[in-house]
Structures are given as C-alpha cells and as structure tokens.
Amino acid sequence: MTRMEVAVVGRTTSRDLILNKIRAVELPDVSHPLVDGVLTGAIEYADTVGTFVGSAESVGARVHFCDTDSVVDIWHDICEEFGSGKTANVGIRGLNDDDLTDDSPHSASELVVYGTSGILGVAENAAIWVSDRAINHRVSLCLTQHLVLQIDAKSIVNNMHDAYAKLQDVRDDYGVFISGPSKTADIEQSLVIGAHGARTLDIIVVEG
Amino acid sequence: MGKGHPTAARAFVDNRERAHWHDTALWFVREKRDRQAGSLPEWELLRETASSIKRHAQSQLADYLLQFEHEATANGAVVHWANTTSELNEIVTELLQSVDATDVVKSKSMLTEECHLNEHLAEEGIDVVDTDLGERIVQMRNERPSHIVLPAIHTKKEEVGELFHEQLGTEKGATDPQYLTEAARQHLREKFLNADAAITGVNFAIAETGGIVVCTNEGNADIGVSLPKMHIACMGLEKLIPKLSDLSVFTRLLARSATGQSITTYTSHFHKPRRGGELHIVILNNGRTELRAEPEIRDALHCIRCGACMNTCPVYRRSGGHSYNTTVPGPIGSVLNPSMDPKEHNSLPFACSLCGSCSDVCPVQIPLHHQLLTIRHSVKEAGGLAGSKRLSMRLASMVFKRPWLYKLTAGLGKCAVRLTPRFIKYSRLNVWGKGRELPPTPRGSFRKWYDKNGGSGGR
Ligand code: SF4
C-alpha cells in the first residue's frame, strides 16, 4: 500500500471510530422544538418596509425607492457617482444582463460597481438573500468596490423565520444574506466601513 | 502542568490602566448585546429553542452526521473525518499538496487554532495568511487571538500603527483605524488574488441539506474561498444542526450576542463549490465525543462561539484572554479546556467569581458557572489544586453544599458589593480583586437558578 492508501484506510477507521464513540453513549431523547420550522411568537412589524429601511440605514446601507420604470435611472446615477470604472449587472430591471465574461473569477477584482437582484429582504436586520444562480462568479458580490442590490418591496419579510421558510425549497449552490457594506471593528472597536468586501451597499426597493 | 491563570494574568493585571481600558472596551460590547437582546420580546424563547435544537441534535448526532455526509457528498463536496488534531492537519496538508498549494488564505477558525494547523503547514512549506483583520494583526504580532470573536481586542491602535508601519509600510505614527484598515484591505487583496487554496471554519453545518454556513462581517471568507480552486472547511462535529430552518433561530442569536449587531454582514451558505472548484469538509472529533459522555459538562458542546460569556466575565475583562493560555478563553474556555486536559488547565475553573453572568447571557443557555463549580470539585478531588486557593475553595464548597448558607452569604455579598467603595474592591491589597472584579449584582442570582434546577435537597 502507498502512504496515501494507508492514510485513507486510517480515515475510514476514524469515521467508524467517531460514530461508534457517539453511539456508545445514548443521550436522553429530546424532540426537535420546532414544528415545520415555525417559531410562534416572533416579532412582527406593523410597517415591514419602513422597518427594513431603518435597519438598512443602521448597518450603513443607502436605500432608494422607485417604480419598475426608474430602476435604470437610479442604477446609472450610482454608477456615475462612483466614477467611470468597470461595472457589471445581472437581473436589474430594465437593463440587459451584462455580467463578467472572463472564465476566471479573478476578473471580478476590476469591478467598481456590481448590481444584481436579491430574492427577499428581512425587516429586522436588513439582510438580503442573494444567490449565485444567475451570476457568473459569486465572488463579484464581495470583490466589487460598490454593490447594488435590487429587491421588490413585496418580498420584504418580518424576520429570519419568515425568510428561511421562504427559502425552504430553494437549494442554492451558494447563497448569502448580505446586511450592509462590509465592515470591521477589529482596531480598538472603532467601526470602519469597507473591510474586504464591498465598501458601499445601495439597495433599490422596487414598489408596485 | 502549565503556569496557572493567576501567574499568567499578573502582568496584565499589574498594568492597571491597560486592564481598565480592556475592561471598558468589552463592557461596551456587552452593553450593545444587552440592547439587542432587549429589543426582541422573544429573546428568552429563542435561547430556549436554540438550546433544545442543540440537545436534540446531540441526541441523534450519529444519524445527523451520516445524513450530512450523504447530502454533502450528493452536492459534490468531499467529507473527511479526523479523530485527532494531527489527523486533521494531515488531511489538510495532503489536500493542499494535491493541488501544489503553497499560498493559502484562511478566514477565522478557532478550530484550526485548536489544531495548530498554521504551524503544521508552515513546517510543510505552506504559507497561511489569516485574513480576518483582527486575526491578521495577531498573526503579524506572533501571538494567538485573545478573544474568539475579537481576536485583537487586547491591542491598542498605536501598536497596530507601529506594526503596520514596520510590516506594511504605512506612515509612521499613523493610528487612524480607517487608514490602517484600508492598508490591510490592500495588503490582503494581494493575498486573496494570489492564493492557491482557502481554509475556513464553519459556524453551522446543516444535516438536511449538506451545506455549511460561515458568518463574517468583513467578507473575507466569501472572497477567500471563491477565487482559488480549493476550499477546505474545518468543523468540530458539534456544529451540526438538523435543518435549514434551524438557522433562523441561530442567526438571530449569534450576532446579537457576539457584537450587538442584528446579524453579521455576510451569512454565507455553501452547498456546492464554485464552478470548476473543489469543496472539502473535514469533521474533527478531538475529545468532543468524550465530552459528550459527561452528563454535567456535555451542554458545553452547544456553544456557538459568540464570545458573550467573555465580554461579560469580570475575570476575563480584567485579566485578558492570553492569561488563559488556551485557544478558547473565558468562561466557556474554562469549562472546555480542563475537561479535555485537566492537568494542563486545572487553574481555569477558579478564574471565576461564580457571579453567573456568563450563564445569563449565553444564547444557548449553557449553565457555565454551574459547570465551572462541578469541575472545581473534580479538580479538588484529583488533588490538583494550588495551595493558595485551598482555603477559599473550602469555604466556597462549604457554602455551596449548604443552600441556606449560600442564601445568607449571597445576600450579604450583594449588599457589600453595593456599599464597598471602588478603591477597596479593586485595591491591590485585595487578593480576590486582583483576578476577580466583583460582579455587578447579577440579574438572576445563582440561588434562584439553583432552586429552579432542583438543588433544594439540602434545606
Ligand atoms: S458559551 Fe455561550 S456565551 Fe460563551 S461563547 Fe459559547 S455560546 Fe457564546
């Protein structure tokens, strides 16, 4: 046997060893506390959209409201604000998809503005679910200097319970709740916006 | 036997100004946590639910691990099992060597600290760069993290400025966090773009879907794993949760408890590797199954590593994370480490004033101070206790064996805390004050807790 093969055999044993150690100790049966994943009694907001906006601003995002027809204008305004560098977008209303075409995800490092749409937003914490279903390189969401996320006002839910309930049957290869621009407080607890990920987050809430 | 906590804490405690600064910084985080907890009427329900989910997961752990393995494999990930830290290190080394990786980026993972993976890989000629800003700072300083969520909380901005000036060429004397963070961003972008592979920890592993979840504020995990071909995720077997919807409970608790945020900036769910990439998941035991067999300690495996028990602990805040000489410090570290290696860490259960604040804030309701007391008893029985602590211990055990006496002394203690002037409490003549700031009067007292948990037999 080669060294690699010996190691592999050793590991199969580790797997069985670990499982046997677990099975050797029977713990009291505790039933799962949630029926169908539902937690009753979680907070609900009278004004979900308003709460979402408040949460978004408190995590350092900017929120723009518009109807379906004017998403494009807001997108162009944002791109203009951040200068003339490379931009790309997927799933923004009224724009043709124009994603990165290079095979290498490293190409995303040139992005100045990246825009895409989120599936839902969460009022309690301004988290927006974004998946890589339509996106060429998932890293674009983080590696771009500035991120723009479009969501429908109707897709905003109260809390994380409602959010995961909606995602229950979705099996995204990669999906991420994004709440605000990247940040850190690792130097003396001083909040700095713009750590490794996007420096800014603009949220376009589409009404109607 | 390692040097005990009191000895290791001495230098930190003797620098009173710094100890006070550290104390204040952590109390600030604790207060942010309180505001978040207070903003949700269902907070206690969430804690209870989280605790039950973890207990349920532990009761069917073998089945959930197998389900996870099955689902993850179906997703295209490769699952590896390591019974010991050296096995984990070997697996990771071989994986990295299989793609000729020499430059690796890592995002925060206490588990790889536990395995001393960086050191191991360095010996194999593989360079690992920690990409979380706080972790990068301690790595550049050749230290270990002093806190599990705020790795560089013991470091002042002047020190970071000096460090970055020497190693990254920032302006001498610069201390502005914004400027220094920007320098780190540029420095680490280089590392991300040139990495051959990425290593991350795991916050939650979902049996139902075979996915793993990683939570960061900086975005370092997402960038790190999405550029190179190989992503290796390392997790302890206790990270398993049964269902995707369970995440709703844990994501609501984690960041609120950790930093007082309503959620981390990125809560990333990985089910498949990036296009053309590989995803490997290494499951580590390293004594966790033994801990699981201990009825009074096993709940410590529910820990979601939020750090709240550290932020609130009067001893931790005033002695600093390094004084524990462990990967995980603070109350939870004082439970985990002596349980796994009693000889090395037998002073830790005594780095505690039994104020119970840790148990009060823990989002998964681990009865930390109760566990610490249990471990004290077993350390004492094993005779592994330094002489100076014996008398106070004897007193403590006498009091705790007699609930009526505890009731009395706790009452006196509370008055005394309120009435004693600060300079007496924290005077350097007061031996207890040195390692143990008297806690603010606890919200729910140990006494109440003790009654609730069936400890009334002694009356
Ligand atoms: S023991 Fe509880 S409070 Fe401490 S880090 Fe773990 S989850 Fe957080």
Coordinates of N, CA and C in Angstrom, one line a residue, chain A residues 17-117:
Chain A
L17 N -14.8 5.0 14.0 CA -14.4 5.2 15.4 C -15.2 6.3 16.1
I18 N -15.3 7.4 15.4 CA -16.1 8.5 15.9 C -17.6 8.1 16.0
L19 N -18.1 7.5 15.0 CA -19.5 7.2 15.0 C -19.8 6.2 16.1
N20 N -18.9 5.2 16.3 CA -19.0 4.3 17.4 C -19.0 4.9 18.8
K21 N -18.1 5.8 18.9 CA -18.0 6.6 20.2 C -19.3 7.3 20.5
I22 N -19.9 7.9 19.5 CA -21.1 8.6 19.7 C -22.2 7.6 20.0
R23 N -22.3 6.5 19.3 CA -23.4 5.5 19.5 C -23.2 4.8 20.9
A24 N -22.0 4.8 21.4 CA -21.8 4.1 22.7 C -22.5 4.9 23.8
V25 N -22.7 6.2 23.6 CA -23.3 7.0 24.7 C -24.7 7.4 24.3
E26 N -25.7 6.8 24.8 CA -27.0 7.2 24.5 C -27.5 8.4 25.3
L27 N -27.9 9.4 24.7 CA -28.4 10.6 25.4 C -29.9 10.6 25.5
P28 N -30.5 11.2 26.5 CA -31.9 11.3 26.6 C -32.5 11.8 25.3
D29 N -33.6 11.3 24.9 CA -34.3 11.7 23.7 C -34.9 13.0 23.9
V30 N -34.5 14.0 23.1 CA -35.1 15.3 23.1 C -35.7 15.6 21.8
S31 N -37.0 16.0 21.8 CA -37.6 16.2 20.5 C -37.2 17.6 19.9
H32 N -37.2 17.7 18.6 CA -36.9 19.0 18.0 C -38.0 20.0 18.4
P33 N -37.6 21.2 18.9 CA -38.6 22.1 19.4 C -39.5 22.8 18.4
L34 N -39.1 22.8 17.1 CA -39.9 23.5 16.1 C -40.7 22.5 15.3
V35 N -42.0 22.8 15.1 CA -42.8 22.0 14.2 C -42.8 22.7 12.9
D36 N -42.4 22.0 11.8 CA -42.3 22.6 10.5 C -41.5 23.9 10.5
G37 N -40.5 24.0 11.4 CA -39.6 25.1 11.3 C -40.2 26.4 11.8
V38 N -41.4 26.3 12.4 CA -42.0 27.6 12.8 C -41.8 27.9 14.3
L39 N -41.4 29.2 14.5 CA -41.3 29.6 15.9 C -42.5 30.6 16.1
T40 N -43.4 30.2 17.0 CA -44.5 31.1 17.2 C -44.2 32.2 18.2
G41 N -44.6 33.4 18.0 CA -44.4 34.5 18.9 C -43.2 35.4 18.6
A42 N -42.7 35.2 17.3 CA -41.6 36.1 16.9 C -42.1 37.4 16.5
I43 N -41.3 38.4 16.7 CA -41.7 39.8 16.4 C -42.2 40.0 15.0
E44 N -43.3 40.8 14.9 CA -43.8 41.2 13.6 C -43.9 42.7 13.6
Y45 N -43.7 43.3 12.5 CA -43.7 44.8 12.4 C -44.9 45.3 11.7
A46 N -45.5 46.4 12.2 CA -46.7 46.9 11.5 C -46.3 47.4 10.2
D47 N -45.1 48.0 10.1 CA -44.6 48.6 8.8 C -43.3 47.9 8.4
T48 N -43.4 46.8 7.7 CA -42.3 45.9 7.4 C -41.3 46.7 6.6
V49 N -41.8 47.4 5.5 CA -40.9 48.1 4.6 C -40.1 49.2 5.4
G50 N -40.9 50.0 6.2 CA -40.3 51.0 7.0 C -39.2 50.5 7.9
T51 N -39.5 49.4 8.6 CA -38.5 48.8 9.5 C -37.3 48.3 8.8
F52 N -37.5 47.8 7.6 CA -36.4 47.3 6.7 C -35.5 48.5 6.4
V53 N -36.1 49.6 6.1 CA -35.3 50.8 5.7 C -34.5 51.3 6.9
G54 N -35.1 51.3 8.1 CA -34.4 51.7 9.3 C -33.2 50.8 9.6
S55 N -33.5 49.5 9.5 CA -32.4 48.5 9.7 C -31.3 48.7 8.7
A56 N -31.6 49.0 7.4 CA -30.6 49.1 6.4 C -29.7 50.3 6.7
E57 N -30.4 51.4 7.1 CA -29.6 52.6 7.3 C -28.7 52.4 8.5
S58 N -29.2 51.7 9.5 CA -28.3 51.5 10.7 C -27.1 50.6 10.4
V59 N -27.2 49.7 9.4 CA -26.0 48.9 9.1 C -25.2 49.6 7.9
G60 N -25.5 50.8 7.6 CA -24.6 51.6 6.7 C -25.0 51.5 5.2
A61 N -26.2 51.0 4.9 CA -26.6 50.9 3.5 C -27.4 52.2 3.1
R62 N -27.5 52.5 1.8 CA -28.4 53.5 1.4 C -29.6 52.9 0.7
V63 N -30.8 53.4 0.9 CA -32.0 52.9 0.3 C -32.6 53.8 -0.7
H64 N -33.0 53.3 -1.9 CA -33.6 54.1 -2.9 C -35.0 53.5 -3.2
F65 N -36.0 54.3 -3.2 CA -37.3 53.7 -3.6 C -37.6 54.1 -5.0
C66 N -38.3 53.2 -5.8 CA -38.7 53.6 -7.1 C -39.7 52.7 -7.7
D67 N -40.3 53.0 -8.8 CA -41.2 52.1 -9.5 C -40.4 51.4 -10.6
T68 N -41.0 50.4 -11.2 CA -40.3 49.5 -12.1 C -39.5 50.2 -13.2
D69 N -40.1 51.3 -13.6 CA -39.5 52.0 -14.8 C -38.3 52.8 -14.5
S70 N -38.1 53.2 -13.2 CA -37.0 54.1 -13.0 C -35.8 53.4 -12.3
V71 N -35.8 52.1 -12.2 CA -34.6 51.4 -11.6 C -33.4 51.8 -12.4
V72 N -33.5 51.8 -13.7 CA -32.4 52.1 -14.6 C -31.8 53.4 -14.3
D73 N -32.6 54.4 -14.0 CA -32.0 55.8 -13.8 C -31.2 55.7 -12.5
I74 N -31.7 55.1 -11.5 CA -31.0 55.0 -10.2 C -29.7 54.3 -10.4
W75 N -29.7 53.2 -11.1 CA -28.5 52.4 -11.4 C -27.5 53.3 -12.1
H76 N -27.9 54.1 -13.1 CA -26.9 55.0 -13.8 C -26.4 56.1 -12.9
D77 N -27.3 56.6 -12.0 CA -26.8 57.6 -11.1 C -25.7 57.1 -10.2
I78 N -26.0 55.8 -9.7 CA -25.0 55.2 -8.7 C -23.7 55.0 -9.5
C79 N -23.7 54.5 -10.7 CA -22.5 54.2 -11.4 C -21.7 55.5 -11.7
E80 N -22.5 56.5 -12.0 CA -21.8 57.8 -12.2 C -21.1 58.3 -11.0
E81 N -21.8 58.2 -9.9 CA -21.3 58.7 -8.6 C -19.9 58.0 -8.3
F82 N -19.8 56.7 -8.7 CA -18.6 56.0 -8.3 C -17.5 56.0 -9.5
G83 N -17.7 56.9 -10.4 CA -16.7 57.1 -11.4 C -16.9 56.2 -12.6
S84 N -15.8 56.1 -13.4 CA -16.0 55.6 -14.8 C -15.5 54.1 -14.9
G85 N -15.2 53.5 -13.8 CA -14.6 52.1 -13.8 C -15.5 51.1 -14.3
K86 N -15.1 49.8 -14.2 CA -15.8 48.7 -14.7 C -17.1 48.4 -13.9
T87 N -18.2 48.2 -14.6 CA -19.4 47.8 -14.0 C -19.9 46.6 -14.6
A88 N -20.8 45.8 -13.9 CA -21.5 44.7 -14.4 C -22.8 44.5 -13.7
N89 N -23.7 43.9 -14.3 CA -25.0 43.7 -13.7 C -25.8 42.5 -14.2
V90 N -26.6 41.9 -13.3 CA -27.4 40.8 -13.7 C -28.7 40.9 -13.0
G91 N -29.8 40.9 -13.8 CA -31.1 40.9 -13.2 C -31.6 42.2 -12.6
I92 N -31.0 43.3 -13.1 CA -31.5 44.7 -12.8 C -32.6 45.0 -13.8
R93 N -33.8 45.4 -13.3 CA -34.9 45.8 -14.1 C -34.6 46.8 -15.2
G94 N -34.9 46.5 -16.4 CA -34.8 47.5 -17.5 C -33.4 47.5 -18.1
L95 N -32.5 46.7 -17.6 CA -31.1 46.6 -18.1 C -30.9 45.3 -18.7
N96 N -30.2 45.2 -19.8 CA -29.8 43.9 -20.3 C -28.7 43.3 -19.4
D97 N -28.7 42.0 -19.1 CA -27.7 41.5 -18.3 C -26.3 41.7 -18.9
D98 N -25.4 42.1 -18.1 CA -24.1 42.4 -18.7 C -23.1 41.9 -17.6
D99 N -22.9 40.6 -17.4 CA -22.1 40.0 -16.4 C -20.7 39.9 -16.9
L100 N -19.8 39.6 -16.0 CA -18.4 39.3 -16.4 C -18.3 38.1 -17.3
T101 N -17.5 38.2 -18.3 CA -17.5 37.1 -19.3 C -16.2 36.2 -19.1
D102 N -15.2 36.8 -18.5 CA -13.9 36.1 -18.4 C -14.2 34.8 -17.6
D103 N -13.5 33.7 -17.9 CA -13.6 32.5 -17.2 C -13.1 32.5 -15.8
S104 N -12.2 33.4 -15.5 CA -11.5 33.4 -14.2 C -12.3 34.3 -13.3
P105 N -12.6 33.8 -12.1 CA -13.2 34.7 -11.1 C -12.4 35.9 -10.7
H106 N -11.1 35.8 -10.9 CA -10.2 36.9 -10.6 C -10.5 38.2 -11.3
S107 N -11.2 38.0 -12.4 CA -11.5 39.2 -13.2 C -12.4 40.2 -12.4
A108 N -13.1 39.6 -11.4 CA -14.0 40.4 -10.6 C -13.3 41.5 -9.8
S109 N -12.0 41.3 -9.7 CA -11.2 42.3 -8.9 C -11.2 43.7 -9.5
E110 N -11.6 43.8 -10.8 CA -11.6 45.1 -11.5 C -12.9 45.8 -11.3
L111 N -13.9 45.1 -10.8 CA -15.2 45.7 -10.7 C -15.2 46.9 -9.8
V112 N -15.9 48.0 -10.3 CA -16.1 49.1 -9.4 C -17.5 49.1 -8.9
V113 N -18.5 48.8 -9.8 CA -19.9 48.7 -9.3 C -20.5 47.4 -9.9
Y114 N -21.1 46.6 -9.0 CA -21.8 45.4 -9.4 C -23.2 45.4 -8.9
G115 N -24.1 45.1 -9.8 CA -25.5 45.1 -9.4 C -26.2 43.8 -9.7
T116 N -27.1 43.4 -8.8 CA -27.9 42.2 -9.1 C -29.2 42.3 -8.2
S117 N -30.0 41.3 -8.3 CA -31.3 41.4 -7.5 C -31.3 40.3 -6.4

